[in-house]
Coordinates of N, CA and C and ligand atoms in Angstrom, one line a residue:
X255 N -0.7 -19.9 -7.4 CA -1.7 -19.5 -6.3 C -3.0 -19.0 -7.0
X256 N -4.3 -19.5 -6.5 CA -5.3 -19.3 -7.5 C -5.7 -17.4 -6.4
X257 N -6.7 -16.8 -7.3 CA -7.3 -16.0 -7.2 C -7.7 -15.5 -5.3
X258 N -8.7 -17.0 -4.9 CA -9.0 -17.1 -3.6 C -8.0 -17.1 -2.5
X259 N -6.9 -17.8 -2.6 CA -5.6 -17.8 -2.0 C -5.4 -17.0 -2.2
X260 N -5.0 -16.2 -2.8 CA -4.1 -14.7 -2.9 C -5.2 -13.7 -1.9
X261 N -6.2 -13.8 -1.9 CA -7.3 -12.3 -1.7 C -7.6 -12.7 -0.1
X262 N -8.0 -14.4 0.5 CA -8.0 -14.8 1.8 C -6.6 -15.1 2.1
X263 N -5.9 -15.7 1.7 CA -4.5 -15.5 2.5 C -3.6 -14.7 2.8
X264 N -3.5 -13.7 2.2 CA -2.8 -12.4 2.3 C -2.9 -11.9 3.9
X265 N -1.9 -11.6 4.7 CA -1.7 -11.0 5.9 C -0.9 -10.0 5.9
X266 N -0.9 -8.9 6.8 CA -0.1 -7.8 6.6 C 1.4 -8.7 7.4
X267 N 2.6 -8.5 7.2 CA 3.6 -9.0 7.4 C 4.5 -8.5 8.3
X268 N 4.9 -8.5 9.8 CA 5.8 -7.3 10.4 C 6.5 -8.0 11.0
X269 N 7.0 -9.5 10.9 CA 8.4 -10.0 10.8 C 9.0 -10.7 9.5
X270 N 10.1 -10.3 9.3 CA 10.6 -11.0 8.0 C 12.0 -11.9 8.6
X271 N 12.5 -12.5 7.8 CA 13.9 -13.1 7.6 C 14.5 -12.2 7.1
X272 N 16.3 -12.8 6.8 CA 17.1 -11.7 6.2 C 17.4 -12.2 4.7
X273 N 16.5 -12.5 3.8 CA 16.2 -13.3 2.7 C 16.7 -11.8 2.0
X274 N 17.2 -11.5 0.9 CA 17.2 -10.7 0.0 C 16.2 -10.8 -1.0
X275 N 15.1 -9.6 -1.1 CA 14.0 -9.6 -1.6 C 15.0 -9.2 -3.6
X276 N 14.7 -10.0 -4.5 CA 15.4 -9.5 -5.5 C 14.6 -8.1 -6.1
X277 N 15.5 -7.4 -7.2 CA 15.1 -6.2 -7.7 C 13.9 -6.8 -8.9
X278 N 14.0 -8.2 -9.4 CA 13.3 -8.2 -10.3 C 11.8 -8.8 -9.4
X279 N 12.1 -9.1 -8.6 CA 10.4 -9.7 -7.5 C 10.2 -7.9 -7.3
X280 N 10.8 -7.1 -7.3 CA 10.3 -6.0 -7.0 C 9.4 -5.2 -7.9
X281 N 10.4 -5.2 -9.1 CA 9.4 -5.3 -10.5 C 8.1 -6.0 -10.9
X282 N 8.4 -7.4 -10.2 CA 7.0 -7.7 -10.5 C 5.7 -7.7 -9.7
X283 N 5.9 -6.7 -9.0 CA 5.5 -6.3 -7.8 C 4.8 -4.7 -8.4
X284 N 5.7 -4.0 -8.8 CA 5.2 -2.7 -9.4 C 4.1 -3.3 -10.7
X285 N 4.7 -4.4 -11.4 CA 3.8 -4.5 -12.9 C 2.7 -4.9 -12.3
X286 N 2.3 -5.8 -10.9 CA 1.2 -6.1 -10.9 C 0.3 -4.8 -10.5
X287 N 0.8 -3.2 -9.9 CA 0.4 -2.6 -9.4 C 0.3 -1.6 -10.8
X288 N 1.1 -1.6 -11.6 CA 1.0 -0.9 -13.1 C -0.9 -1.2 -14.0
X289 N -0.9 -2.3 -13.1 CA -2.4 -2.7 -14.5 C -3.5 -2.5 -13.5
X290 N -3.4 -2.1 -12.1 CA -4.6 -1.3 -11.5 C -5.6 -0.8 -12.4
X291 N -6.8 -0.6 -11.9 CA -7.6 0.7 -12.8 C -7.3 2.0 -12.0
X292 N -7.7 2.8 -12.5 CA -7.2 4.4 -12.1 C -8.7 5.6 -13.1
X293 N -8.5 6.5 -12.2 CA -9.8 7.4 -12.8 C -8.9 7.9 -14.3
X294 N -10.0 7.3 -15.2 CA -9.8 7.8 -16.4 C -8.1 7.3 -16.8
X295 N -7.6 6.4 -16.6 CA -6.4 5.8 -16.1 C -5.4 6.5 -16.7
X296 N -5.5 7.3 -15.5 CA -4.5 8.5 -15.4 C -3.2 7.9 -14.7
X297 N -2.9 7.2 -13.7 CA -1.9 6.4 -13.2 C -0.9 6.9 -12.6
X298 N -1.3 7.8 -11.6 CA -1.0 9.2 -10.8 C -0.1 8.9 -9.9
X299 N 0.1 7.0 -10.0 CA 1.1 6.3 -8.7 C 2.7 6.7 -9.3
X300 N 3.2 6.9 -8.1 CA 4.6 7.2 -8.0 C 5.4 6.2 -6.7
X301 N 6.3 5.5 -7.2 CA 6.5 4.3 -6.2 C 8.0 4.3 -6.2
X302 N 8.5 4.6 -5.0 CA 10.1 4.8 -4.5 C 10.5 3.5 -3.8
X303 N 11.6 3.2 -4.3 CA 11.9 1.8 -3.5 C 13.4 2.1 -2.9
X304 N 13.3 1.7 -1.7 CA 14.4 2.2 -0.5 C 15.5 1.0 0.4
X305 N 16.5 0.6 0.1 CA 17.5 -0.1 0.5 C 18.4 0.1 1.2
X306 N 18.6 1.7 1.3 CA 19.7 2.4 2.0 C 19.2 1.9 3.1
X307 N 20.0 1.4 4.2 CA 19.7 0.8 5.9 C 19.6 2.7 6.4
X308 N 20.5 3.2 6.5 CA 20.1 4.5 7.0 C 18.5 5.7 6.7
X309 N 18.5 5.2 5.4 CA 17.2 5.8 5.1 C 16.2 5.0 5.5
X310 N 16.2 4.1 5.3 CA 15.5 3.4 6.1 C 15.0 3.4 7.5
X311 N 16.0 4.0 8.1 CA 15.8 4.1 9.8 C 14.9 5.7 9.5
X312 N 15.4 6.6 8.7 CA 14.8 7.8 8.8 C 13.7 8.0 8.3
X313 N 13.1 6.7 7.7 CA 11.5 6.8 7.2 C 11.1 6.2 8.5
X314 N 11.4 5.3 9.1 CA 10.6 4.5 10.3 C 10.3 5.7 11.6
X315 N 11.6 6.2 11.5 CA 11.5 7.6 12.0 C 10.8 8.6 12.2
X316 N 9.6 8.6 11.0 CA 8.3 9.5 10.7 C 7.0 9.0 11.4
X317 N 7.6 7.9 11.7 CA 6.2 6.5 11.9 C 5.8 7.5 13.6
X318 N 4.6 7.5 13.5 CA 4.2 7.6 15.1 C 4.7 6.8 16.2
X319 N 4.6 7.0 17.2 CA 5.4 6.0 18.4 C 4.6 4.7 18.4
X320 N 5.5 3.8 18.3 CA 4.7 2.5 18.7 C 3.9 2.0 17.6
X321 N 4.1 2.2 16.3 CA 3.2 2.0 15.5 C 4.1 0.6 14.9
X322 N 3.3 -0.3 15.0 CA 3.7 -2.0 15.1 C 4.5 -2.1 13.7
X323 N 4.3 -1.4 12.3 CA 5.0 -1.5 11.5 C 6.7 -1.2 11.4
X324 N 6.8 -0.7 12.7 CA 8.4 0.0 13.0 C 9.1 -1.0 12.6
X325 N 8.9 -2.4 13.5 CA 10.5 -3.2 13.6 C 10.3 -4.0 12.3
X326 N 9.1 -4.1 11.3 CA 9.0 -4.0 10.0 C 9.8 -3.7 9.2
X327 N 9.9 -2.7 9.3 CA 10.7 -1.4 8.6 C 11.7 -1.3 8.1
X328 N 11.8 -1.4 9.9 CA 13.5 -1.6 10.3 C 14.3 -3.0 9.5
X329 N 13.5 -4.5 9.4 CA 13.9 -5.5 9.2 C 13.8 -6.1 7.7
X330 N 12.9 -4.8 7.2 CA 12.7 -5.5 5.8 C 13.7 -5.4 4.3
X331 N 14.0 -6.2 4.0 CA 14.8 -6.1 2.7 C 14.4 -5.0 1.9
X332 N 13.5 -4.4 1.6 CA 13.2 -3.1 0.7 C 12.1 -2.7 1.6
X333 N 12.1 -0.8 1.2 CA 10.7 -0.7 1.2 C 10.2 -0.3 0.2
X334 N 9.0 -0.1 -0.2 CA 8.8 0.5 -1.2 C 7.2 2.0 -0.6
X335 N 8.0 2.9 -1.2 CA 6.7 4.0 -0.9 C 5.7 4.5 -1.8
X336 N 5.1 3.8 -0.9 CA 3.8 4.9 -2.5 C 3.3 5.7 -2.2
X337 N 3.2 6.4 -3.7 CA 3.3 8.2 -3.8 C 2.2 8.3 -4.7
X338 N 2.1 9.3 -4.9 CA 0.9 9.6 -5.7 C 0.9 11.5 -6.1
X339 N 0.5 11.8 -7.5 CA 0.2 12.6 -7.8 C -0.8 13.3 -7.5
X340 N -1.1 14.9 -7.2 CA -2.5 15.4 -6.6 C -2.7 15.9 -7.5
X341 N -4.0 16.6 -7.7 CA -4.5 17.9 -8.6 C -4.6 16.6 -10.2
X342 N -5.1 15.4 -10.2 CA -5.2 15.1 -11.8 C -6.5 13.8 -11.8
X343 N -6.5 12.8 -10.8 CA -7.0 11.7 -10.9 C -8.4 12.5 -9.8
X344 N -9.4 12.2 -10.7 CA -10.8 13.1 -10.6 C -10.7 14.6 -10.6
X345 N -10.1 14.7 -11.4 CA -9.6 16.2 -11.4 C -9.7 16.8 -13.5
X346 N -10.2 17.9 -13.8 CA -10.7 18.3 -15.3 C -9.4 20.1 -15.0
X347 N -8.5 19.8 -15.5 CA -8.0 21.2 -15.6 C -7.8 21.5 -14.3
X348 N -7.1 20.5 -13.6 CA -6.7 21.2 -11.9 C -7.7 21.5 -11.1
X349 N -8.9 21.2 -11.4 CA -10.5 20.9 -10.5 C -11.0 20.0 -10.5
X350 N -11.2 19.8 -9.0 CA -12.2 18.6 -8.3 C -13.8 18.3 -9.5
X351 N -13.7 17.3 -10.2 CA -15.0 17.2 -11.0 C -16.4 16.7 -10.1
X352 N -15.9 15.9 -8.9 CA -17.1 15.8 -8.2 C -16.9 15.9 -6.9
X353 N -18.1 15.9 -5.6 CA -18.0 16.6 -4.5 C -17.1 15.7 -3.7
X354 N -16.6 14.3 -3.7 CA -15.4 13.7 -3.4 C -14.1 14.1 -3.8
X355 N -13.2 14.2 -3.0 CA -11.8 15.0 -3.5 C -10.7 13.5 -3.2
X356 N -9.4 14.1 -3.8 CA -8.1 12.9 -3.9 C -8.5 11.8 -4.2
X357 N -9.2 11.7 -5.4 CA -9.3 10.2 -6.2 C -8.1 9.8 -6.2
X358 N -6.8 10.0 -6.1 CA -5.6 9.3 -6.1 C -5.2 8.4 -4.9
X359 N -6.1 8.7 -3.6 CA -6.2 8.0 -2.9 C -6.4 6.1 -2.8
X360 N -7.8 6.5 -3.8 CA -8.6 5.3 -4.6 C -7.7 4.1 -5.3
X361 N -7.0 5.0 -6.3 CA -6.5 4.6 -7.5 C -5.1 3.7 -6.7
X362 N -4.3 4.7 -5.5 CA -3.1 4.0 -5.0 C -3.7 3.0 -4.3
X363 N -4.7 3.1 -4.0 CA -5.3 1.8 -2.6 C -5.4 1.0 -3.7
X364 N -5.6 1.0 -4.7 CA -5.9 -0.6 -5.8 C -4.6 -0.9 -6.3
X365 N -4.0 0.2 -6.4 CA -2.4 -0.3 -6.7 C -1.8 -0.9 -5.7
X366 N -1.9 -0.3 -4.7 CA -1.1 -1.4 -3.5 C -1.5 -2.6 -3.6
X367 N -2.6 -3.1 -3.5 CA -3.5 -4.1 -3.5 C -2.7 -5.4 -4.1
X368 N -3.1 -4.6 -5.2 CA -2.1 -5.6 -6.2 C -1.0 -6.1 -5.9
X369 N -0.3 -4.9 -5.4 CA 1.2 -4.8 -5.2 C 0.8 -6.2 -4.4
X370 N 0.6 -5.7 -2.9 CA 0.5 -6.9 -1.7 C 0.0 -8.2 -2.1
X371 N -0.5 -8.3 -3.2 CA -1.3 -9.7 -3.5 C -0.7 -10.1 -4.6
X372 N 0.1 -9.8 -5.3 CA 1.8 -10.5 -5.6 C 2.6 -10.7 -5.4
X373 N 3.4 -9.8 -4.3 CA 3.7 -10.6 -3.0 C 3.7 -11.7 -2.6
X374 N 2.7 -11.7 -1.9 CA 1.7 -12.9 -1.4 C 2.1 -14.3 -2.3
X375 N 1.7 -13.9 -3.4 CA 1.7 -15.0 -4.4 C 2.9 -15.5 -4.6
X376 N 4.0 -14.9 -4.4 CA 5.6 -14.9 -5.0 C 5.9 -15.3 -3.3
X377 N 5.6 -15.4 -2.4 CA 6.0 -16.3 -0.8 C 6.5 -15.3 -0.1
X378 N 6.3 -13.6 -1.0 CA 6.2 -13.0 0.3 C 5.6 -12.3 1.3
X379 N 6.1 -11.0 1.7 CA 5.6 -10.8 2.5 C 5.3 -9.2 2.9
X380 N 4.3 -8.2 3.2 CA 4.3 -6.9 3.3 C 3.0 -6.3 4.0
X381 N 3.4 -5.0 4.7 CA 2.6 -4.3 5.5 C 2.3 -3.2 4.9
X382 N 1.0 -2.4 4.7 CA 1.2 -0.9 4.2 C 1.0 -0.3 6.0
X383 N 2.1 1.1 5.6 CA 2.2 1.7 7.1 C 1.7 3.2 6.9
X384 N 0.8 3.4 7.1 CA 0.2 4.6 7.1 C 0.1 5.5 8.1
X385 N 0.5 5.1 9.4 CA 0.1 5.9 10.2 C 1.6 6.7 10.8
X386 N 1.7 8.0 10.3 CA 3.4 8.4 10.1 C 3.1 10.0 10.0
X387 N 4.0 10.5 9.5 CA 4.3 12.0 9.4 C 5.0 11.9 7.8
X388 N 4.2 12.6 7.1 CA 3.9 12.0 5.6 C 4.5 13.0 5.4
X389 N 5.1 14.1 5.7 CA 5.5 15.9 5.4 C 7.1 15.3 5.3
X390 N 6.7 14.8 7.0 CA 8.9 14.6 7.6 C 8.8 13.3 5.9
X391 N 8.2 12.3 5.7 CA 8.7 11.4 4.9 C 8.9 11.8 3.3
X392 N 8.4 12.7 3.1 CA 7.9 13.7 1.8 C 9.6 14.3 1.9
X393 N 10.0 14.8 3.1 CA 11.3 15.5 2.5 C 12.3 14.5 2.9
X394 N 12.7 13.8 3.4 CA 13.7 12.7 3.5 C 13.5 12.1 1.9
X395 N 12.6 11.7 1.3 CA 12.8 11.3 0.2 C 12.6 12.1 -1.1
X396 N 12.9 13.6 -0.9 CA 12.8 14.4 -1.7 C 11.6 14.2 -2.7
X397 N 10.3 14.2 -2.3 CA 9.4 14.3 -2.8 C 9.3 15.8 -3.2
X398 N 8.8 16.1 -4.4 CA 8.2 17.1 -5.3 C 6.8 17.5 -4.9
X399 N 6.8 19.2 -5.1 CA 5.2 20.2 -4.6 C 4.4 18.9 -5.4
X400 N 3.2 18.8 -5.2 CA 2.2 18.7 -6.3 C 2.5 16.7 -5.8
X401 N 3.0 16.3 -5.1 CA 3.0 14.8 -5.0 C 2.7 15.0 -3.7
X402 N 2.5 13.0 -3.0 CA 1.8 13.2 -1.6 C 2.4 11.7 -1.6
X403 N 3.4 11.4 -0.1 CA 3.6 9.8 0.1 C 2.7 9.7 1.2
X404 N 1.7 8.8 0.2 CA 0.4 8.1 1.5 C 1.1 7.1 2.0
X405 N 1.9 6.2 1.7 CA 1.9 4.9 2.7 C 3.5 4.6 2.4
X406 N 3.9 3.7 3.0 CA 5.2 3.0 3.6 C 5.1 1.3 3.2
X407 N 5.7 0.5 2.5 CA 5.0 -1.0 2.0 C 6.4 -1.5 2.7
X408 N 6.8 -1.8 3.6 CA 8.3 -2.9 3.8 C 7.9 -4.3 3.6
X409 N 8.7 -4.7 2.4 CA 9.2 -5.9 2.0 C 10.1 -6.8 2.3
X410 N 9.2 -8.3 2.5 CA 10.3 -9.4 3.0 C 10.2 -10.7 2.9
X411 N 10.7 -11.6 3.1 CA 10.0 -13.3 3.6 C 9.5 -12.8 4.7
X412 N 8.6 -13.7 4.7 CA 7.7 -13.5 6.4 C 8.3 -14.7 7.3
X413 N 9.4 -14.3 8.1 CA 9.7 -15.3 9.2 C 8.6 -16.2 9.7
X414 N 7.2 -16.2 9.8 CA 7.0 -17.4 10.3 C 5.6 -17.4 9.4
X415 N 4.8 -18.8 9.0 CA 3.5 -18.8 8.4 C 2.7 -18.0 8.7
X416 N 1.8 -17.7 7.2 CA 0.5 -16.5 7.9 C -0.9 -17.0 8.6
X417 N -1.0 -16.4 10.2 CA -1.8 -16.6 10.6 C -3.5 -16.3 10.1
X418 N -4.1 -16.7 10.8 CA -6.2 -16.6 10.2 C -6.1 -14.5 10.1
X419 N -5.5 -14.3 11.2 CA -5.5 -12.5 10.9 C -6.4 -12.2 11.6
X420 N -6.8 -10.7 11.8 CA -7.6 -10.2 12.5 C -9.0 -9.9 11.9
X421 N -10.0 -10.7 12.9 CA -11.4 -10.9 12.5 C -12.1 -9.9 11.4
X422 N -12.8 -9.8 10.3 CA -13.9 -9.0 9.8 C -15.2 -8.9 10.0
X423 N -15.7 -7.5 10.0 CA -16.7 -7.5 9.9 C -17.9 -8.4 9.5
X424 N -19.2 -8.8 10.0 CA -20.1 -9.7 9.3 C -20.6 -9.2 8.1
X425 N -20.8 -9.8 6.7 CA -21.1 -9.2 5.9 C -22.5 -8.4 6.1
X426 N -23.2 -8.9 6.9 CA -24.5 -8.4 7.2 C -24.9 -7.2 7.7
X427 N -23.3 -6.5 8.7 CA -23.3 -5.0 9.1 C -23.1 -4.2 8.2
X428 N -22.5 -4.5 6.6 CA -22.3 -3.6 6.0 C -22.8 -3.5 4.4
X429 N -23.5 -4.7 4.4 CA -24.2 -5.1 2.7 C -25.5 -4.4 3.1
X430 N -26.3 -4.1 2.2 CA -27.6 -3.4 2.1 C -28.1 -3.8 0.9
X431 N -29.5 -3.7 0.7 CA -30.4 -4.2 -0.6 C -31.1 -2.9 -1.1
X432 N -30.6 -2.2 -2.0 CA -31.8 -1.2 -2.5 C -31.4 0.1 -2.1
X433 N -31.5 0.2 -0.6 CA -30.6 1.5 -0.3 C -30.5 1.0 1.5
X434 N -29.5 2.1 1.7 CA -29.0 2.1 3.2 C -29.7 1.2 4.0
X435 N -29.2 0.9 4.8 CA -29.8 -0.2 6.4 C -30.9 -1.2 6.0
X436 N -31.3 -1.3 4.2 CA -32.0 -2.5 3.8 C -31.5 -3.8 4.1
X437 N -32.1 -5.0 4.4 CA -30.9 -6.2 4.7 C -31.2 -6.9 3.3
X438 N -29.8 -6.9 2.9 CA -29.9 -7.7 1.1 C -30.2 -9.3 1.7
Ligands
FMN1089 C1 -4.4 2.4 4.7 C2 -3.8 1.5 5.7 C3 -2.9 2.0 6.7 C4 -2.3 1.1 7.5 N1 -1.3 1.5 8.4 C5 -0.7 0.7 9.2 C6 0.3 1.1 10.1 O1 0.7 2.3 10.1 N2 1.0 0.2 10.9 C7 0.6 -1.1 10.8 O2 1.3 -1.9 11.6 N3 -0.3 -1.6 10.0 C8 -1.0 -0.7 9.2 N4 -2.0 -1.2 8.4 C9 -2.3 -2.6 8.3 C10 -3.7 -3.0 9.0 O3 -3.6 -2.8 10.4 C11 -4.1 -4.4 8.5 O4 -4.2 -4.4 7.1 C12 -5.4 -4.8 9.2 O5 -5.3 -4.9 10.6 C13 -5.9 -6.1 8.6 O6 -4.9 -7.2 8.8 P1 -4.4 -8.0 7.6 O7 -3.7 -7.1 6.6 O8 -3.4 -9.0 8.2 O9 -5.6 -8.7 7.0 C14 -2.6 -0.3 7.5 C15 -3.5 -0.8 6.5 C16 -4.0 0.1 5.6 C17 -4.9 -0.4 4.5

């Protein structure tokens, strides 16, 4: 799969089959997310991968009501969580270096990226689920002070082809030439 295919075809994924996703697709899932860039590549990602059916229900658990990635969740051969270290990525001696704070935010958004766009490439399939109770998910998976689980990724075949997805923005509302509200 070339470059274009991976970056336009990619869809978030929230039905799968009962395909067993292997441990080593999972791996190469992390390595594509291991060669991210990162501030000062510091590589602050911390990534839990979850197969217990029970814990599984108890991460979905965290999810806000109704939040479409549930029966995802619920149905996916793995999940995997990404975590992330606080206090280091834009950070000089446990201080914010510039008026932007949680560069690790940054750094995990390009690691997922990756992650989902090897996936993709490998025929499968994944959602990141962010919209949850990151505290309840933090102690079900015995996360440590000083770490933070931003997102939820459930892993799978995608039961049926990926559709066109939901529309984007025109480049035109959000490109600028020179500075703010110029039209490039
Ligand atoms: C940071 C982030 C959080 C998201 N959280 C959720 C979520 O909680 N539940 C869900 O179903 N989808 C979630 N999504 C998926 C988006 O809804 C989806 O990426 C977007 O609608 C574009 O669709 P596409 O991924 O198919 O191109 C999230 C995506 C991102 C990047």
């Amino acid at each position: 799969m070339n470059l274009d295919e991976a970056i336009f075809g990619r869809r978030s994924v929230r039905k799968f089959t009962d395909r067993y996703v292997t441990d080593e697709e999972i791996r190469a899932m992390i390595e594509a997310a291991r060669w991210a860039p990162s501030w000062a590549n510091t590589q602050v990602w911390e990534f839990i991968v979850v197969r217990d059916r029970a814990l599984m229900e108890k991460i979905a658990g965290t999810y806000v009501e109704k939040n479409p990635a549930t029966r995802a969740t619920l149905s996916a051969s793995a999940l995997i969580v990404a975590c992330a270290r606080d206090g280091v990525s834009g950070c000089y001696d446990g201080k914010d270096v510039t008026s932007i704070q949680k560069w690790y935010m940054f750094d995990l958004g390009m690691a997922v990226e990756n992650l989902c766009l090897k996936a993709h490439a490998m025929g499968l399939g994944t959602v990141v689920a962010g919209y949850m109770d990151h505290q309840a998910c933090k102690k079900i998976l015995e996360v440590p002070a000083g770490y933070e689980v931003v997102a939820v990724l459930p892993v799978g075949e995608p039961l049926t082809p990926a559709k066109s997805g939901p529309p984007r923005k025109e480049l035109s509302s959000f490109l600028h030439l020179d500075a703010f509200g110029k039209v490039f």
